[in-house]
XYZ file of C-alpha atoms in Angstrom:
735
model
C -46.504 -26.909 -60.528
C -44.346 -23.948 -59.403
C -45.316 -21.206 -61.764
C -43.500 -19.106 -64.114
C -42.350 -16.178 -63.114
C -41.009 -14.358 -66.023
C -42.993 -11.920 -67.555
C -42.021 -12.634 -71.090
C -43.160 -16.493 -70.135
C -46.468 -15.442 -68.682
C -47.600 -13.500 -71.829
C -46.356 -15.941 -74.221
C -49.120 -18.323 -72.297
C -52.183 -15.665 -72.618
C -51.634 -15.215 -76.641
C -51.498 -19.280 -76.276
C -54.564 -19.125 -74.186
C -56.840 -16.534 -76.514
C -55.276 -18.843 -80.329
C -56.621 -22.167 -78.155
C -53.692 -24.413 -78.696
C -54.285 -23.037 -82.349
C -53.815 -25.244 -83.381
C -77.370 -36.007 -83.148
C -80.132 -38.108 -79.965
C -82.742 -36.307 -78.086
C -84.558 -33.198 -79.169
C -85.044 -31.931 -76.045
C -81.566 -30.790 -74.950
C -80.756 -27.404 -74.220
C -79.638 -24.181 -76.703
C -76.697 -23.887 -77.895
C -74.851 -21.181 -79.266
C -71.299 -19.747 -80.265
C -69.896 -17.441 -78.271
C -71.048 -13.805 -79.451
C -73.917 -15.384 -81.048
C -77.080 -13.177 -80.366
C -80.038 -15.746 -78.613
C -82.290 -17.483 -81.225
C -85.498 -16.405 -82.372
C -88.538 -17.488 -80.249
C -89.531 -19.376 -83.195
C -86.453 -21.794 -82.927
C -85.527 -21.252 -79.363
C -85.057 -25.031 -77.974
C -85.567 -26.500 -74.165
C -83.400 -24.501 -71.745
C -82.367 -27.088 -69.610
C -80.246 -29.851 -71.116
C -81.469 -33.859 -70.701
C -80.072 -35.911 -67.679
C -78.712 -38.955 -68.909
C -81.384 -41.533 -69.654
C -79.636 -44.300 -68.509
C -79.153 -42.901 -64.859
C -75.196 -42.592 -65.131
C -73.102 -41.201 -62.821
C -69.673 -40.481 -62.132
C -67.274 -41.868 -59.182
C -66.107 -39.879 -56.986
C -62.513 -39.048 -56.287
C -60.745 -41.838 -55.358
C -57.288 -39.436 -54.348
C -57.482 -36.481 -53.008
C -54.757 -34.706 -54.327
C -51.873 -35.147 -57.358
C -48.422 -34.417 -57.283
C -45.981 -33.646 -61.026
C -42.381 -34.906 -62.113
C -41.228 -32.445 -64.446
C -39.384 -32.780 -67.076
C -38.654 -36.603 -67.516
C -36.599 -38.226 -71.000
C -37.871 -39.700 -72.970
C -35.714 -41.592 -75.714
C -36.305 -42.043 -79.355
C -34.624 -44.348 -81.244
C -32.406 -41.781 -83.051
C -31.861 -40.877 -80.201
C -33.461 -37.650 -79.989
C -35.059 -36.601 -75.946
C -38.150 -35.713 -75.482
C -39.233 -34.144 -72.271
C -42.775 -35.018 -70.498
C -44.176 -33.483 -67.025
C -46.037 -37.186 -65.846
C -49.502 -36.023 -62.983
C -49.966 -39.324 -60.629
C -52.612 -39.542 -57.586
C -51.281 -38.324 -54.207
C -52.139 -39.004 -50.797
C -53.533 -36.383 -48.382
C -50.280 -35.374 -47.452
C -49.065 -35.123 -51.203
C -46.797 -37.820 -52.321
C -47.275 -40.348 -55.091
C -48.803 -43.510 -54.262
C -47.582 -46.260 -54.100
C -49.103 -48.420 -57.158
C -49.755 -48.506 -61.003
C -52.118 -46.640 -62.985
C -53.445 -46.937 -66.815
C -51.772 -44.056 -68.390
C -53.717 -41.022 -70.375
C -51.004 -39.686 -72.526
C -51.034 -35.974 -74.734
C -49.150 -34.692 -77.148
C -47.904 -31.339 -77.870
C -46.617 -28.683 -80.164
C -47.246 -25.602 -77.797
C -44.995 -26.275 -75.021
C -46.465 -28.511 -71.748
C -45.105 -25.273 -69.557
C -47.247 -23.089 -71.842
C -50.143 -25.656 -71.938
C -50.710 -24.967 -68.409
C -51.814 -21.426 -68.997
C -54.930 -22.713 -71.039
C -57.020 -24.180 -68.826
C -59.805 -25.753 -70.387
C -58.797 -25.331 -73.983
C -56.089 -28.226 -73.551
C -59.317 -30.302 -73.532
C -59.474 -29.737 -69.735
C -57.634 -30.274 -66.874
C -56.078 -33.134 -65.156
C -56.682 -33.302 -62.073
C -60.575 -34.752 -63.172
C -59.241 -38.116 -64.043
C -56.149 -38.505 -62.206
C -58.080 -38.303 -59.160
C -60.373 -40.862 -60.223
C -57.073 -43.544 -60.786
C -54.895 -42.222 -64.211
C -51.177 -40.772 -64.791
C -51.008 -38.049 -66.819
C -48.185 -37.879 -68.969
C -47.964 -34.863 -71.236
C -44.943 -34.199 -73.422
C -43.370 -32.033 -76.085
C -43.755 -32.421 -79.462
C -40.019 -33.089 -81.376
C -38.675 -30.005 -81.690
C -41.140 -28.185 -79.589
C -41.027 -27.443 -75.357
C -38.413 -29.087 -73.939
C -37.638 -31.107 -76.849
C -34.903 -31.350 -78.535
C -34.790 -32.024 -82.247
C -36.598 -29.648 -84.788
C -39.898 -28.849 -85.486
C -41.751 -30.766 -89.075
C -45.657 -31.113 -87.865
C -46.462 -34.444 -87.848
C -43.607 -35.433 -90.749
C -42.801 -39.399 -90.590
C -40.394 -38.940 -87.757
C -42.437 -37.386 -85.591
C -45.671 -39.609 -86.056
C -42.749 -42.699 -85.184
C -42.036 -40.318 -81.933
C -45.639 -40.875 -81.325
C -45.572 -44.857 -81.705
C -42.794 -44.775 -78.929
C -44.077 -42.448 -76.596
C -46.697 -44.270 -76.603
C -44.435 -47.813 -76.277
C -42.181 -46.065 -73.499
C -45.441 -45.059 -71.385
C -46.538 -48.675 -71.306
C -43.381 -49.429 -69.945
C -42.447 -47.443 -66.938
C -42.610 -48.799 -63.596
C -45.691 -46.066 -62.332
C -47.912 -47.866 -65.232
C -50.640 -51.097 -65.028
C -49.729 -51.434 -68.993
C -52.218 -50.100 -70.489
C -52.929 -46.289 -72.450
C -55.137 -43.886 -74.236
C -54.795 -40.791 -75.141
C -56.856 -37.208 -74.611
C -56.317 -33.319 -75.786
C -57.933 -31.386 -78.658
C -56.667 -30.232 -82.121
C -52.640 -30.925 -82.856
C -53.260 -33.361 -79.701
C -55.963 -34.230 -81.044
C -54.346 -34.786 -84.746
C -51.110 -37.242 -82.563
C -53.617 -39.375 -81.199
C -54.798 -40.972 -85.152
C -51.421 -40.833 -85.450
C -50.208 -42.404 -82.647
C -53.181 -45.308 -82.253
C -52.420 -45.913 -86.421
C -49.178 -47.253 -85.253
C -50.885 -49.840 -82.919
C -48.673 -49.002 -79.662
C -48.378 -51.904 -76.577
C -51.001 -51.476 -75.077
C -53.080 -48.450 -75.933
C -56.294 -49.489 -75.116
C -58.886 -45.837 -76.518
C -58.098 -41.985 -77.235
C -60.369 -39.924 -76.977
C -59.547 -37.068 -79.728
C -61.067 -33.473 -79.907
C -61.541 -32.229 -83.411
C -59.116 -34.119 -85.137
C -58.262 -33.309 -88.828
C -58.490 -35.778 -91.162
C -57.280 -34.748 -95.152
C -55.202 -31.128 -93.774
C -54.374 -30.116 -97.323
C -58.663 -30.066 -98.267
C -59.759 -29.675 -94.043
C -57.715 -25.891 -93.054
C -54.040 -25.907 -95.832
C -55.708 -24.960 -98.728
C -59.163 -25.576 -98.664
C -61.119 -25.226 -102.107
C -57.268 -24.541 -104.455
C -56.482 -21.395 -102.355
C -53.819 -20.687 -99.698
C -55.756 -21.042 -95.555
C -53.920 -17.284 -94.520
C -56.225 -16.347 -91.464
C -55.110 -19.443 -89.486
C -51.961 -21.775 -90.558
C -49.661 -18.325 -90.399
C -50.984 -18.055 -86.475
C -50.610 -21.459 -85.872
C -46.978 -21.619 -86.960
C -46.304 -18.597 -85.418
C -47.069 -19.682 -82.278
C -45.342 -23.432 -82.925
C -42.164 -20.977 -83.038
C -42.812 -19.111 -79.931
C -44.256 -21.529 -77.683
C -41.008 -23.249 -78.165
C -38.554 -20.777 -77.081
C -39.969 -20.357 -73.875
C -37.518 -22.295 -71.201
C -39.547 -25.625 -68.768
C -41.164 -23.996 -65.497
C -38.628 -26.445 -64.099
C -35.247 -26.894 -65.959
C -33.388 -30.209 -66.410
C -30.112 -30.159 -64.185
C -28.212 -30.644 -67.730
C -27.852 -28.003 -70.590
C -30.901 -30.114 -72.755
C -32.809 -26.737 -72.214
C -29.590 -25.015 -74.687
C -29.775 -27.543 -76.685
C -33.061 -27.442 -77.668
C -33.407 -24.535 -77.788
C -30.736 -23.977 -80.312
C -32.574 -27.173 -82.534
C -35.240 -25.273 -82.244
C -34.548 -22.037 -83.484
C -32.524 -24.122 -86.876
C -35.854 -25.493 -87.336
C -37.710 -22.442 -87.282
C -35.319 -21.445 -90.122
C -34.889 -24.213 -92.249
C -39.105 -25.838 -91.825
C -41.610 -22.987 -90.815
C -39.890 -20.454 -92.700
C -39.116 -21.985 -96.407
C -42.701 -23.720 -96.537
C -44.384 -20.529 -95.928
C -42.134 -18.493 -98.587
C -42.465 -21.564 -100.780
C -46.473 -21.601 -100.251
C -46.828 -17.906 -101.248
C -45.040 -18.180 -104.081
C -47.095 -21.218 -105.487
C -44.044 -23.939 -105.185
C -44.853 -27.332 -103.690
C -46.264 -26.843 -100.893
C -49.331 -24.918 -102.908
C -50.355 -28.351 -104.195
C -51.618 -31.856 -102.971
C -48.742 -34.193 -102.896
C -46.154 -36.566 -100.681
C -45.571 -33.702 -98.082
C -49.847 -33.445 -97.133
C -50.259 -37.227 -97.241
C -47.361 -38.021 -94.436
C -49.473 -35.170 -92.685
C -52.944 -36.255 -92.756
C -54.489 -38.163 -89.870
C -57.234 -39.786 -92.903
C -54.711 -42.276 -94.707
C -53.444 -43.916 -90.824
C -56.815 -44.385 -89.871
C -57.525 -47.353 -91.604
C -54.860 -48.597 -88.862
C -56.790 -47.253 -85.788
C -58.210 -50.520 -83.455
C -59.050 -48.812 -80.428
C -62.973 -47.653 -79.330
C -62.173 -44.032 -80.750
C -64.596 -41.040 -79.156
C -64.492 -38.097 -81.463
C -65.531 -34.089 -80.550
C -66.397 -32.189 -83.447
C -67.622 -28.333 -83.991
C -69.823 -27.293 -87.369
C -67.889 -24.195 -87.206
C -63.732 -25.799 -86.117
C -61.205 -25.449 -88.652
C -61.621 -29.168 -89.524
C -65.308 -29.123 -89.512
C -64.545 -31.291 -92.878
C -62.437 -34.235 -91.116
C -63.243 -34.923 -88.027
C -66.626 -36.913 -89.572
C -64.235 -38.228 -91.807
C -61.882 -40.336 -89.163
C -65.547 -41.199 -87.664
C -66.461 -42.350 -90.597
C -62.852 -45.051 -91.717
C -63.979 -46.742 -87.413
C -67.716 -47.043 -87.765
C -67.509 -48.651 -91.355
C -64.952 -51.180 -90.207
C -66.256 -52.025 -86.863
C -64.011 -49.513 -84.436
C -65.865 -48.667 -81.267
C -66.949 -44.904 -81.995
C -68.757 -41.653 -81.113
C -68.633 -38.360 -81.900
C -70.550 -35.018 -80.919
C -70.875 -32.298 -83.484
C -71.732 -29.316 -81.115
C -71.520 -25.647 -82.922
C -68.352 -24.626 -81.829
C -65.302 -22.901 -83.248
C -62.357 -24.015 -82.550
C -62.031 -22.237 -79.761
C -64.620 -23.762 -78.678
C -64.624 -27.029 -79.521
C -61.108 -27.501 -77.511
C -62.293 -26.079 -74.554
C -65.068 -28.866 -74.635
C -66.619 -26.436 -71.676
C -70.161 -26.563 -73.743
C -70.337 -30.235 -74.453
C -72.410 -31.096 -71.880
C -74.883 -29.203 -73.441
C -75.780 -32.225 -75.802
C -77.101 -33.774 -72.669
C -74.088 -36.281 -72.832
C -72.624 -35.485 -69.314
C -69.467 -32.701 -69.470
C -66.548 -33.423 -71.111
C -64.297 -34.824 -68.128
C -67.299 -37.078 -67.089
C -67.629 -38.367 -70.981
C -63.581 -38.917 -70.829
C -64.607 -40.679 -67.602
C -67.188 -43.112 -68.590
C -64.918 -43.900 -71.722
C -61.842 -45.234 -70.507
C -63.179 -46.782 -67.967
C -65.504 -48.880 -70.172
C -62.429 -49.370 -72.540
C -58.788 -48.604 -70.627
C -59.942 -50.292 -66.710
C -62.680 -52.749 -68.317
C -65.389 -51.150 -65.529
C -69.073 -52.552 -67.419
C -71.495 -49.655 -68.531
C -74.344 -51.952 -70.215
C -75.940 -48.397 -70.559
C -73.246 -46.557 -72.759
C -74.956 -47.348 -76.203
C -77.705 -46.349 -74.940
C -76.958 -43.296 -73.793
C -74.300 -41.849 -76.226
C -76.300 -42.987 -79.742
C -73.200 -43.019 -82.372
C -73.757 -39.332 -83.875
C -75.260 -36.749 -81.715
C -74.964 -33.299 -83.510
C -76.537 -29.814 -82.906
C -79.206 -28.575 -85.653
C -78.915 -25.451 -86.214
C -82.225 -24.314 -86.880
C -84.435 -25.662 -83.946
C -81.333 -25.469 -81.482
C -82.088 -29.457 -80.942
C -79.708 -31.922 -80.244
C -80.288 -35.140 -83.041
C -79.285 -38.611 -83.529
C -77.832 -40.405 -86.146
C -76.574 -43.832 -86.982
C -73.678 -43.306 -89.056
C -72.171 -40.189 -91.245
C -74.712 -40.003 -94.510
C -75.383 -43.641 -95.014
C -79.681 -42.982 -94.616
C -79.522 -39.654 -95.950
C -81.312 -38.426 -99.478
C -80.388 -36.449 -102.455
C -82.029 -33.159 -102.249
C -81.060 -30.971 -105.352
C -82.379 -27.096 -105.846
C -81.913 -25.569 -109.237
C -80.479 -21.876 -109.461
C -83.533 -20.238 -111.518
C -83.393 -16.540 -112.840
C -80.606 -14.035 -112.927
C -79.052 -12.268 -109.672
C -77.133 -9.065 -109.689
C -74.205 -8.233 -107.026
C -76.066 -6.648 -103.677
C -79.107 -5.880 -105.403
C -81.383 -8.696 -107.344
C -81.633 -12.318 -105.886
C -82.108 -15.638 -108.256
C -83.881 -18.370 -107.621
C -83.731 -21.780 -105.704
C -86.188 -24.400 -107.097
C -87.368 -27.905 -107.716
C -89.249 -27.266 -109.873
C -88.905 -25.422 -114.203
C -85.832 -22.937 -114.523
C -85.805 -19.777 -115.640
C -82.396 -18.832 -117.971
C -80.510 -16.500 -116.064
C -76.878 -15.305 -115.242
C -75.362 -13.709 -112.645
C -71.590 -12.016 -112.897
C -69.512 -12.104 -109.316
C -67.516 -9.421 -109.077
C -64.018 -9.582 -107.448
C -64.160 -7.663 -104.286
C -61.491 -8.370 -101.950
C -62.984 -7.719 -98.475
C -66.218 -10.031 -99.356
C -65.541 -12.329 -96.304
C -64.981 -10.250 -93.544
C -67.851 -8.665 -91.985
C -69.352 -13.300 -91.775
C -68.543 -16.187 -89.675
C -66.262 -17.268 -91.783
C -63.529 -14.515 -90.350
C -64.518 -16.283 -86.824
C -64.185 -19.525 -87.861
C -60.872 -19.606 -90.138
C -58.914 -17.685 -86.529
C -59.661 -20.481 -84.610
C -62.305 -17.882 -83.001
C -60.849 -15.706 -82.126
C -63.282 -12.646 -83.174
C -65.945 -14.210 -81.040
C -63.910 -13.893 -77.872
C -63.888 -9.848 -77.686
C -66.760 -9.189 -74.843
C -69.342 -6.859 -77.628
C -71.170 -8.313 -79.876
C -70.626 -8.598 -83.028
C -73.821 -8.739 -86.435
C -71.048 -9.952 -88.444
C -71.185 -13.204 -86.544
C -75.313 -13.597 -86.557
C -76.092 -12.242 -90.282
C -74.955 -12.722 -93.122
C -76.613 -10.385 -94.664
C -74.675 -7.731 -95.435
C -71.190 -9.631 -96.301
C -73.921 -11.075 -99.276
C -73.748 -8.038 -100.795
C -70.453 -8.368 -101.778
C -72.021 -11.536 -104.504
C -75.281 -13.004 -105.717
C -77.563 -14.684 -104.085
C -80.157 -17.795 -105.310
C -82.833 -18.004 -102.889
C -85.928 -19.960 -102.331
C -89.956 -18.976 -102.196
C -90.691 -19.498 -98.038
C -91.138 -22.940 -97.344
C -94.043 -23.968 -96.353
C -92.753 -27.580 -94.673
C -89.593 -27.339 -92.646
C -86.428 -29.243 -95.016
C -83.748 -30.785 -92.513
C -80.606 -32.035 -93.295
C -77.138 -33.519 -92.006
C -73.830 -34.237 -93.488
C -72.372 -32.878 -96.371
C -73.453 -30.403 -99.169
C -72.353 -29.769 -102.623
C -72.878 -26.848 -105.302
C -72.282 -27.397 -108.687
C -72.562 -24.245 -110.444
C -71.934 -23.642 -114.361
C -69.524 -20.605 -114.952
C -67.850 -18.850 -117.149
C -64.207 -16.570 -116.384
C -62.510 -13.196 -118.431
C -59.587 -14.561 -117.135
C -59.820 -18.088 -116.870
C -59.970 -18.785 -113.411
C -60.650 -17.531 -109.838
C -62.857 -18.607 -107.286
C -66.031 -19.257 -105.983
C -66.809 -19.197 -102.623
C -70.574 -21.069 -101.681
C -72.216 -20.121 -98.272
C -75.225 -21.911 -97.915
C -77.935 -19.493 -95.997
C -81.179 -19.709 -93.450
C -82.715 -16.256 -94.537
C -85.913 -16.074 -91.282
C -88.855 -13.704 -92.511
C -86.830 -11.053 -90.620
C -84.411 -10.702 -92.881
C -82.140 -12.564 -90.879
C -79.538 -14.418 -92.649
C -77.809 -16.885 -90.653
C -74.779 -18.724 -92.428
C -75.129 -22.184 -92.051
C -71.750 -23.622 -93.626
C -69.475 -22.760 -96.742
C -67.122 -23.983 -98.941
C -64.853 -22.852 -101.802
C -63.280 -24.286 -104.885
C -60.852 -22.148 -108.110
C -61.706 -22.974 -111.593
C -58.787 -23.899 -112.615
C -58.770 -26.784 -109.737
C -62.077 -27.781 -111.113
C -60.793 -30.958 -112.120
C -62.777 -34.482 -110.687
C -61.737 -37.238 -109.139
C -65.119 -39.607 -109.434
C -63.424 -42.497 -107.521
C -63.181 -40.964 -104.144
C -66.192 -38.385 -104.369
C -69.003 -39.044 -102.907
C -72.110 -40.212 -104.125
C -75.738 -40.270 -102.819
C -79.186 -41.047 -104.689
C -76.695 -40.604 -107.643
C -75.975 -37.384 -107.418
C -72.674 -36.439 -106.399
C -72.147 -34.220 -102.545
C -69.395 -34.531 -101.537
C -66.833 -33.345 -104.309
C -63.164 -34.492 -104.523
C -60.309 -32.562 -106.330
C -57.049 -33.504 -107.281
C -55.313 -30.389 -106.296
C -51.720 -31.224 -108.078
C -50.464 -29.040 -110.331
C -51.088 -31.439 -112.964
C -54.770 -31.278 -112.812
C -54.636 -26.991 -112.487
C -56.517 -26.212 -116.141
C -57.630 -22.996 -116.378
C -61.454 -22.245 -118.312
C -60.751 -21.568 -122.128
C -61.374 -17.902 -123.496
C -65.852 -18.111 -123.510
C -66.156 -21.621 -122.077
C -68.598 -22.388 -119.960
C -68.458 -25.737 -117.358
C -69.696 -26.975 -114.060
C -67.456 -26.336 -110.984
C -68.507 -28.622 -108.443
C -67.687 -27.014 -105.001
C -67.257 -28.980 -101.879
C -69.834 -26.935 -98.562
C -68.591 -28.437 -95.415
C -70.549 -30.802 -93.630
C -73.570 -28.961 -91.731
C -76.490 -30.355 -89.692
C -80.227 -27.899 -89.977
C -83.126 -27.421 -90.589
C -84.695 -24.735 -92.336
C -88.135 -23.994 -90.660
C -91.536 -22.993 -92.777
C -91.502 -19.232 -93.900
C -87.982 -19.324 -94.151
C -85.521 -19.716 -97.051
C -82.931 -21.692 -97.873
C -80.300 -19.877 -100.127
C -77.003 -19.856 -101.369
C -74.447 -16.652 -101.656
C -71.596 -16.993 -103.863
C -68.571 -14.701 -103.657
C -64.891 -14.191 -105.094
C -62.986 -13.548 -101.799
C -63.619 -14.760 -98.420
C -60.845 -12.321 -96.759
C -59.294 -13.418 -94.620
C -59.910 -16.745 -94.466
C -58.850 -17.660 -98.545
C -55.867 -15.741 -100.362
C -54.334 -16.685 -104.178
C -50.439 -17.453 -104.161
C -48.822 -15.049 -106.596
C -48.843 -16.317 -109.340
C -52.180 -16.838 -109.356
C -53.041 -13.340 -107.823
C -54.158 -11.896 -110.774
C -56.127 -14.204 -113.037
C -58.309 -13.896 -109.435
C -59.159 -10.861 -110.652
C -61.368 -11.252 -113.008
C -65.082 -11.163 -113.218
C -66.850 -14.780 -112.758
C -70.605 -15.476 -114.498
C -72.823 -18.468 -112.827
C -75.059 -20.037 -115.689
C -78.665 -21.193 -114.338
C -81.179 -23.066 -117.315
C -81.591 -26.322 -119.169
C -78.845 -26.591 -121.065
C -76.488 -25.180 -117.290
C -78.249 -26.721 -114.127
C -76.253 -25.377 -111.473
C -77.637 -26.771 -108.495
C -77.436 -27.574 -104.982
C -77.369 -30.575 -103.206
C -78.526 -31.515 -99.964
C -78.376 -34.986 -97.685
C -81.835 -34.842 -95.982
C -83.447 -36.318 -93.242
C -86.283 -38.430 -94.051
C -88.826 -36.848 -91.299
C -89.890 -39.211 -88.544
C -92.313 -42.020 -89.541
C -92.138 -41.006 -92.949
C -94.738 -43.341 -95.067
C -91.790 -44.493 -96.869
C -89.861 -46.179 -93.568
C -93.676 -47.286 -92.181
C -94.143 -48.802 -94.647
C -91.026 -50.685 -96.140
C -91.736 -52.801 -92.440
C -94.262 -55.269 -94.815
C -92.249 -55.115 -98.502
C -89.398 -58.019 -98.576
C -90.568 -61.038 -98.897
C -87.946 -64.346 -99.134
C -88.045 -68.066 -100.036
C -84.542 -70.054 -99.657
C -83.037 -72.843 -101.592
C -79.555 -75.078 -100.027
C -77.128 -72.343 -99.750
C -78.742 -69.793 -101.975
C -81.710 -67.244 -101.644
C -83.607 -64.742 -103.866
C -84.593 -61.923 -101.409
C -87.415 -60.621 -103.019
C -88.279 -56.959 -102.191
C -91.109 -55.292 -103.041
C -92.624 -51.252 -103.377
C -96.114 -50.110 -102.182
C -98.177 -48.630 -105.171
C -97.334 -45.248 -104.314
C -94.274 -45.268 -104.242
C -93.167 -46.404 -107.614
C -93.567 -43.996 -109.939
C -89.972 -42.975 -109.049
C -87.122 -44.902 -109.695
C -84.768 -46.558 -106.876
C -82.095 -48.426 -105.397
C -82.555 -51.572 -102.918
C -79.424 -52.776 -100.716
C -79.453 -56.033 -99.340
C -77.261 -57.429 -96.173
C -78.140 -60.973 -94.582
C -76.159 -61.960 -91.786
C -74.531 -58.531 -91.579
C -73.104 -59.736 -95.083
C -73.669 -57.329 -97.857
C -74.877 -58.846 -100.160
C -75.940 -57.067 -103.578
C -77.715 -53.352 -105.190
C -80.215 -53.807 -107.539
C -81.990 -50.687 -109.649
C -85.880 -50.329 -109.154
C -87.060 -48.261 -112.730
C -89.984 -45.555 -112.164
C -93.471 -48.081 -112.343
C -90.933 -51.423 -111.029
C -92.670 -53.144 -107.604
C -90.191 -56.237 -107.519
C -86.529 -57.012 -107.612
C -84.841 -60.119 -107.061
C -81.353 -60.028 -105.250
C -80.221 -63.548 -105.394
C -77.732 -63.644 -102.072
C -76.106 -66.816 -100.533
C -76.284 -68.536 -97.092
C -75.498 -71.000 -94.699
C -78.013 -73.667 -94.605
C -77.598 -74.976 -90.861
C -78.056 -72.354 -89.467
C -81.214 -71.123 -88.216
C -82.735 -68.456 -88.565
C -80.786 -65.379 -90.345
C -80.738 -61.521 -90.069
C -81.654 -60.053 -93.414
C -81.460 -56.425 -93.204
C -83.190 -54.056 -96.780
C -82.287 -50.554 -97.500
C -84.503 -48.634 -100.098
C -82.744 -44.991 -101.239
C -85.511 -43.424 -103.082
C -85.388 -40.206 -105.867
C -85.346 -36.597 -103.605
C -89.061 -36.552 -103.910
C -89.525 -40.753 -101.653
C -87.886 -41.311 -97.655
C -85.191 -43.292 -97.297
C -85.791 -46.020 -95.250
C -84.881 -49.739 -92.952
C -86.515 -53.308 -93.030
C -85.146 -55.991 -90.815
C -86.193 -59.480 -89.785
C -85.491 -63.024 -89.039
C -86.357 -65.285 -91.664
C -85.094 -69.174 -92.119
C -84.024 -70.747 -94.514
C -85.841 -74.262 -96.473
């Protein structure tokens, strides 16, 4: 593409790149850490080099030496609005397009394709890598942005319809072989979910980096307060880049028409939206506005193979795994890599290679070659587990078969009293000492913490000087109260969503709980692992949509509607469940697990104007047998645990006609606690049964096809917090 010569345009491009378009497996992998983070202590260090792909897979070489670009192709929508797209095609040594049809990879952006070319890797990697290997790349400005006409509405139903129509258009063009895929991070990743949910013709695979699932809970109003760290930056970025003219203007007056549309859109959508939300209007609450803009609501329609990239410290840390889980449960081929990345880093994908699976470009090539071009890759699933995640605390890359499925609930009770900035309370799995901990409204809480970096999309970590606030949470924790375990004598690994149930009273009846889950090293350094937030008046729990593990709540779901908002009565003490966003971590021996509780998290969250005074109140956390405040984590069972070993011989079976009775027997050592058994036969769920403490066997009746010879039996035993989950798989014959 020709360079932009306007100084104003260049400055906008730099701003877009800076904002990053705003928007596991093997334990032998390399240590990865966020930009600006200090090196891990020697005791936590991981191997220095990433492992090679297990099968020895290598990317195929380039098929074409050059690429060529056709700018500002008109793409008509069914309502008459014309969108604009830039097409990059494979070219020969002479720079001319190759006269052939290619599968088309589509990216839909709201950040102006003319500006986005200067964002480099922040746009999810350069297109040339894949284009030179036989793909076409089409980058389209979303309605009301860049060179496209219309007014922007941020994933409204109309824009989602556009995404499907863009894909159908690309499928039918003369330079397309009819097969399409999608790629890109953040906004571009979300567009993929909506497009795939519409099942356009020819779509074969997608590769979304850091997409949202539930935009209200993921980012707009986590816990019920408004995000003021990222959302205003994002809305401003879309508005500003929408005013930049295309690098290669069309020959008609469409740029002028689009400019007018974009200005009108800012006045009729962006500004009123912000004003209404801050004023406590409809956008401050969950409802229809967010329902139509939340990808999780269309994820159930996706039927194409999907590869996700997620970040431990990303804006959509909560949402991306939920999309993965939805697809995997329905049998759609899907993978997910979760790294120690903020939004900028995960959008760039530059450190994906540290997971030991290949670079971002190589993973895209492998995924699209397999599912778009149909190139055989028998080692794909062996090389790349369903989930590959970075484990905080060790720096190792780990694997998981599913999201949460094989974890066990481990709970730690808050015990004793704590005081702001001084005495700490305890976290324990033993006896509890009654106590209280007053949390004061200190409006600088959050400034010296990795939360600041996370919820500004990673901007602070881009500065070239060290920032101790990104690597040590201890200073920030002095603005609230802390509860922590004694130094651990054995490692505690957990991965997935976390719940903090805090029994509280509030002088003013409201306020916000900002909770950080942390790792305290023997030298006193405090590493923030994850965080969660909850406005007290929004504490109402939707149990049907909440997630439980071994009978314990690990992911609460709150309605966040105006009707559900109720302040605490004077003097009342009630439980408030705080959703801690998912993380993968291991607390090493000698370290402490701890939580810190504050009443603010700035500049991330602030209340609406009507609720502002209500947040300037003292909240008291109660810990006692009467008020069992606790932290519950999804613990990872140690490899080779005795439950896993013993369950292999814990299944008996007998069959008659088309029915079978599956008899599950626990070993004697495992009978001291209650547990549950889940049974599948030939992949069909047969049922769940509970074993009370002391009970040795349970029978699960099931239907089988007697004409089938051998059957596959899968039994999952879910124990208590003191026993490990395990799976036994065997084959057997109905007699």
